[in-house]
Every structure is written in structure tokens, then in C-alpha cells.
PDB file of C-alpha atoms in Angstrom:
ATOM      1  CA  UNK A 316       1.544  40.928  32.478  1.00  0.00           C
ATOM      2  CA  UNK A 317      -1.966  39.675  32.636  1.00  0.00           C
ATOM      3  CA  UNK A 318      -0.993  36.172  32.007  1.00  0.00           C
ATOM      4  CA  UNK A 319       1.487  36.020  34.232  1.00  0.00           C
ATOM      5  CA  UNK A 320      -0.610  33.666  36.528  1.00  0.00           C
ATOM      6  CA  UNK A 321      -1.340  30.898  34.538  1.00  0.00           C
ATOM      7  CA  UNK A 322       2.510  30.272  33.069  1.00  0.00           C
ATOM      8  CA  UNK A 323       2.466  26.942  35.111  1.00  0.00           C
ATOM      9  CA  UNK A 324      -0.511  26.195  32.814  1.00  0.00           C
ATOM     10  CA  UNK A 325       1.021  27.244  29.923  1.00  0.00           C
ATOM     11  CA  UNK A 326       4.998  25.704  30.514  1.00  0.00           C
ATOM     12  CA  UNK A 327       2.359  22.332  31.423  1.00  0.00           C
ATOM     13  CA  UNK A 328       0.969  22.952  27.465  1.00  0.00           C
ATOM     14  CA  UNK A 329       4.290  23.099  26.707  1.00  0.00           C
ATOM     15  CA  UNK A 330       5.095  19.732  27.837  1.00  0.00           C
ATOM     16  CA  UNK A 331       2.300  18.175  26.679  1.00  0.00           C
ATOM     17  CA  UNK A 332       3.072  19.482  23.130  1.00  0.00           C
ATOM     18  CA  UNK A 333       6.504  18.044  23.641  1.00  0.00           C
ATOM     19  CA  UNK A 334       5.413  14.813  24.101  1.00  0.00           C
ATOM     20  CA  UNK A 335       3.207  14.597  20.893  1.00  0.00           C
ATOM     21  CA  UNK A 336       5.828  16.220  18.831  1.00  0.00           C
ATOM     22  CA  UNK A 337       8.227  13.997  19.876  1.00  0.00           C
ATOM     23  CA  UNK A 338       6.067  10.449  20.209  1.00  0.00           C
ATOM     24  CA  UNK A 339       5.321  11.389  16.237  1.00  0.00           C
ATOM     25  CA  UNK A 340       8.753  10.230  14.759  1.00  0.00           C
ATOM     26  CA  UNK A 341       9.299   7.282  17.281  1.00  0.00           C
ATOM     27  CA  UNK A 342       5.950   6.085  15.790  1.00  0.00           C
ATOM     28  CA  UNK A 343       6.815   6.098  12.248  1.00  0.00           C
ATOM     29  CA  UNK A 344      10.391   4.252  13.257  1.00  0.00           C
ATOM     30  CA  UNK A 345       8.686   1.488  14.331  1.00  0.00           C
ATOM     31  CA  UNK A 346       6.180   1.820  11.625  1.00  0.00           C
ATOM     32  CA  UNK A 347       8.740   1.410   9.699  1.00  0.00           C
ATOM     33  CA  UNK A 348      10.558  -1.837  11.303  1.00  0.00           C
ATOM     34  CA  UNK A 349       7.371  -3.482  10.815  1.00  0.00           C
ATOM     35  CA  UNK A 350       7.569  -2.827   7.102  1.00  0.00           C
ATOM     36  CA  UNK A 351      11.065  -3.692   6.996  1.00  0.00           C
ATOM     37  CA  UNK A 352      10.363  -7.083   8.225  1.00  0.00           C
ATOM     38  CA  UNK A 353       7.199  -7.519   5.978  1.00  0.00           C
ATOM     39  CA  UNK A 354       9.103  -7.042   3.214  1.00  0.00           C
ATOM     40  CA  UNK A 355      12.283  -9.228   3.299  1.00  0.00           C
ATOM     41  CA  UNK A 356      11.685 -11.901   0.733  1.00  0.00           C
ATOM     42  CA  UNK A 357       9.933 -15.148   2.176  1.00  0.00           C
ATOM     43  CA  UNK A 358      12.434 -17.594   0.272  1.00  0.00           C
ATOM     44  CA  UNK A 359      16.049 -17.257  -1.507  1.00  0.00           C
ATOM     45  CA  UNK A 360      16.912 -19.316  -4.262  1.00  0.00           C
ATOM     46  CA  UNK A 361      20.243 -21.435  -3.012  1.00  0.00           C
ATOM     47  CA  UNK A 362      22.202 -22.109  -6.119  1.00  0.00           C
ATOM     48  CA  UNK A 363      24.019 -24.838  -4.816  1.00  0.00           C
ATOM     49  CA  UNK A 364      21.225 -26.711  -4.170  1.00  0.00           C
ATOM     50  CA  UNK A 365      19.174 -25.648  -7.221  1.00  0.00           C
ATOM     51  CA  UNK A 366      15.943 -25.284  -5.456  1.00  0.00           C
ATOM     52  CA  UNK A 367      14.143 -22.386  -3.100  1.00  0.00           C
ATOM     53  CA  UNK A 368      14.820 -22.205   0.519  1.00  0.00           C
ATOM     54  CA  UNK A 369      12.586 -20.622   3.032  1.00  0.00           C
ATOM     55  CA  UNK A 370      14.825 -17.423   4.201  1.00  0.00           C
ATOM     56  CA  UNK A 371      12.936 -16.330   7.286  1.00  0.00           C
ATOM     57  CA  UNK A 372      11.863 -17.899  10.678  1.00  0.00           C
ATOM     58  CA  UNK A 373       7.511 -17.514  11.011  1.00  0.00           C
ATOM     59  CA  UNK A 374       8.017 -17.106  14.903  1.00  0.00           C
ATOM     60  CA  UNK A 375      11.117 -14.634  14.570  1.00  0.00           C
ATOM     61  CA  UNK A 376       8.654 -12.277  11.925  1.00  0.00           C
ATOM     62  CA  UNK A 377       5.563 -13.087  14.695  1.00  0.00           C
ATOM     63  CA  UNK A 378       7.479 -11.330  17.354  1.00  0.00           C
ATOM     64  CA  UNK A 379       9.426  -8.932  15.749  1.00  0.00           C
ATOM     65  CA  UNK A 380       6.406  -7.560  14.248  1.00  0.00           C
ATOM     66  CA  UNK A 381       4.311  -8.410  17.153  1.00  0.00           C
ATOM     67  CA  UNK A 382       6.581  -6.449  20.040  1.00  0.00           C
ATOM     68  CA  UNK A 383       7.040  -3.318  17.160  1.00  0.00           C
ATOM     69  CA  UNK A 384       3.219  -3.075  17.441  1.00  0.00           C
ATOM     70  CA  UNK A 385       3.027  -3.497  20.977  1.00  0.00           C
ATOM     71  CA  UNK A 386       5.304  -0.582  21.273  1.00  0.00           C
ATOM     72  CA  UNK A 387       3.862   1.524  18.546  1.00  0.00           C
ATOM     73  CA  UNK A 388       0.613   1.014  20.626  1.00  0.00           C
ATOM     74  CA  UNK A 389       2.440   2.164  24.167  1.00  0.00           C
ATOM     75  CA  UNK A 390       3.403   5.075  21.925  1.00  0.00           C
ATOM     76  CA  UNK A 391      -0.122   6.219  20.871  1.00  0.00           C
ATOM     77  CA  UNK A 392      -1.248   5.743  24.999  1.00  0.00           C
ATOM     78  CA  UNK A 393       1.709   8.753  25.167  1.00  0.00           C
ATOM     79  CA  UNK A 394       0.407  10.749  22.889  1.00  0.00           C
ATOM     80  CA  UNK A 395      -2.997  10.333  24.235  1.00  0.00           C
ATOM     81  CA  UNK A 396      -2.190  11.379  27.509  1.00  0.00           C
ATOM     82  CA  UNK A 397      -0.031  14.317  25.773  1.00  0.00           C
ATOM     83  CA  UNK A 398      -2.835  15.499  23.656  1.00  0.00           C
ATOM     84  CA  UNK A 399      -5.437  15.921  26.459  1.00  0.00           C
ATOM     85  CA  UNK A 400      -2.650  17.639  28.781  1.00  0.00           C
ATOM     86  CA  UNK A 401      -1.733  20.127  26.464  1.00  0.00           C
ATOM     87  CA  UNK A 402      -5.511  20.760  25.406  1.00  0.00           C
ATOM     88  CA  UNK A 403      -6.948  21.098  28.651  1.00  0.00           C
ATOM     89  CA  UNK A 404      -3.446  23.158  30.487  1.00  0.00           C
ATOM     90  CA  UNK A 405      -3.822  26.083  27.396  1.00  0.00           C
ATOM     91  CA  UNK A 406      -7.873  25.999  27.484  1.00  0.00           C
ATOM     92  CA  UNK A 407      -7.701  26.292  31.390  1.00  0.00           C
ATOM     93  CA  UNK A 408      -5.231  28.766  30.993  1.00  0.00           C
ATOM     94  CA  UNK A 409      -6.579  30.646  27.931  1.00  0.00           C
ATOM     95  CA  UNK A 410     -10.791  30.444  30.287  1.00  0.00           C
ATOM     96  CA  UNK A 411      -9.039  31.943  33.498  1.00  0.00           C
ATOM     97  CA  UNK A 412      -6.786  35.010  31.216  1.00  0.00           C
ATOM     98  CA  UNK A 413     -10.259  35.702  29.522  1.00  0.00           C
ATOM     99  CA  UNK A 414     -12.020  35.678  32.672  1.00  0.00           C
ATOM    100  CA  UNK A 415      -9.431  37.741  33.747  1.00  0.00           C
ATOM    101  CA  UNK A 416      -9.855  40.202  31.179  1.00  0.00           C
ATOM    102  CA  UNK A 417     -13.181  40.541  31.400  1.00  0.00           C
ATOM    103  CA  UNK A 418     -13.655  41.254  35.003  1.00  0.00           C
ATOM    104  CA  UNK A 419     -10.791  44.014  34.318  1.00  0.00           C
ATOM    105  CA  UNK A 420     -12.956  45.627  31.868  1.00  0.00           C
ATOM    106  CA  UNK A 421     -15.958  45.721  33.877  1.00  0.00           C
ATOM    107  CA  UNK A 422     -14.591  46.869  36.949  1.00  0.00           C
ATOM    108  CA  UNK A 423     -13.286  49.983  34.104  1.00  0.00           C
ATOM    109  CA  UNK A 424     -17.142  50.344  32.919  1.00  0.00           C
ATOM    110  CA  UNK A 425     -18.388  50.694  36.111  1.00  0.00           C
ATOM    111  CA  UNK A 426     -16.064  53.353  37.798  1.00  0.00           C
ATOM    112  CA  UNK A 427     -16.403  55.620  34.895  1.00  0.00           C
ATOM    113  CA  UNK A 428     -18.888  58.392  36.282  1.00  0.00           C
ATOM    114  CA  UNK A 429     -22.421  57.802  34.660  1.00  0.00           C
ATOM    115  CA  UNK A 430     -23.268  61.725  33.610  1.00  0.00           C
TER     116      UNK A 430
END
């Protein structure tokens, strides 16, 4: 009942703990791409020709790694944003429900009869 008021505050908490929760695993999937391409092997031995071949293309691991950092980047700018919504809605909402409180229980002080 007395925190009725600030549920926009709190459903706006709620989304910005969404978005952190959810930026979290996105993160480590791209994390994980980068590793991926890190560690394919950098040359194949072709038995046909007896000798070691290169087996990846520089530029190709350049921007695959390159645009899964970019991302992963983007990412952490969500969770940013998600972190200081969610902090600031349920401190904002927890400062105005203890304000709240407070003036209730002063406002009980003083009408009690001072005998």
C-alpha cells in the first residue's frame, strides 16, 4: 500500500535489470566467436602436396574478430545504460517510500496527546 506510488519506478528497475540480465549471455556468445576464430589452426598440412598450407584468410580473422568486438562493445554501452536505470529508478523509488514513511510516522508522534 505505501509503495503503491512509485511502481512506475520500480516496473522502470525492472527493465533496467532486464536489460543487464539479458546483455550478460549475448556478451559471452560473442566472447566466444572471437575465441572460436582465434583458435582455428593457422595452417593444415595438405598431404597431397607434402608441405603446410596457410588455412585461414588474415583479413577474414581481422574482421570477424574485429566486428565481434565492435558488437561486444555496443553490448557493454547496453548494459551501461541498464545498470544506471535500474540503480537510480529503485534508489529514487526506495528515497521517496522512506520519505514517505517517515513523514507518516511523524505526523503519528505528533498527534499523540503530550500528558
Amino acid at each position: 500500500a505505501f509503495s503503491r506510488p512509485e511502481y512506475g519506478l520500480y516496473a522502470l528497475g525492472v527493465v533496467g535489470t532486464a536489460i543487464v540480465s539479458l546483455m550478460l549471455p549475448l556478451i559471452f556468445l560473442f566472447l566466444g566467436k572471437v575465441v572460436w576464430a582465434l583458435l582455428r589452426p593457422p595452417a593444415v598440412f595438405d598431404v597431397d602436396l607434402g608441405e603446410w598450407v596457410r588455412a585461414y584468410d588474415p583479413q577474414a580473422l581481422e574482421t570477424e574478430v574485429t566486428s565481434a568486438c565492435l558488437i561486444i562493445e555496443l553490448l557493454a554501452v547496453f548494459i551501461l545504460v541498464g545498470a544506471i536505470v535500474q540503480q537510480w529508478s529503485i534508489g529514487k523509488a526506495a528515497e521517496l517510500l522512506t520519505t514517505r514513511l517517515r513523514m507518516t510516522y511523524l505526523e503519528a508522534i505528533l498527534r499523540q496527546e503530550m500528558a
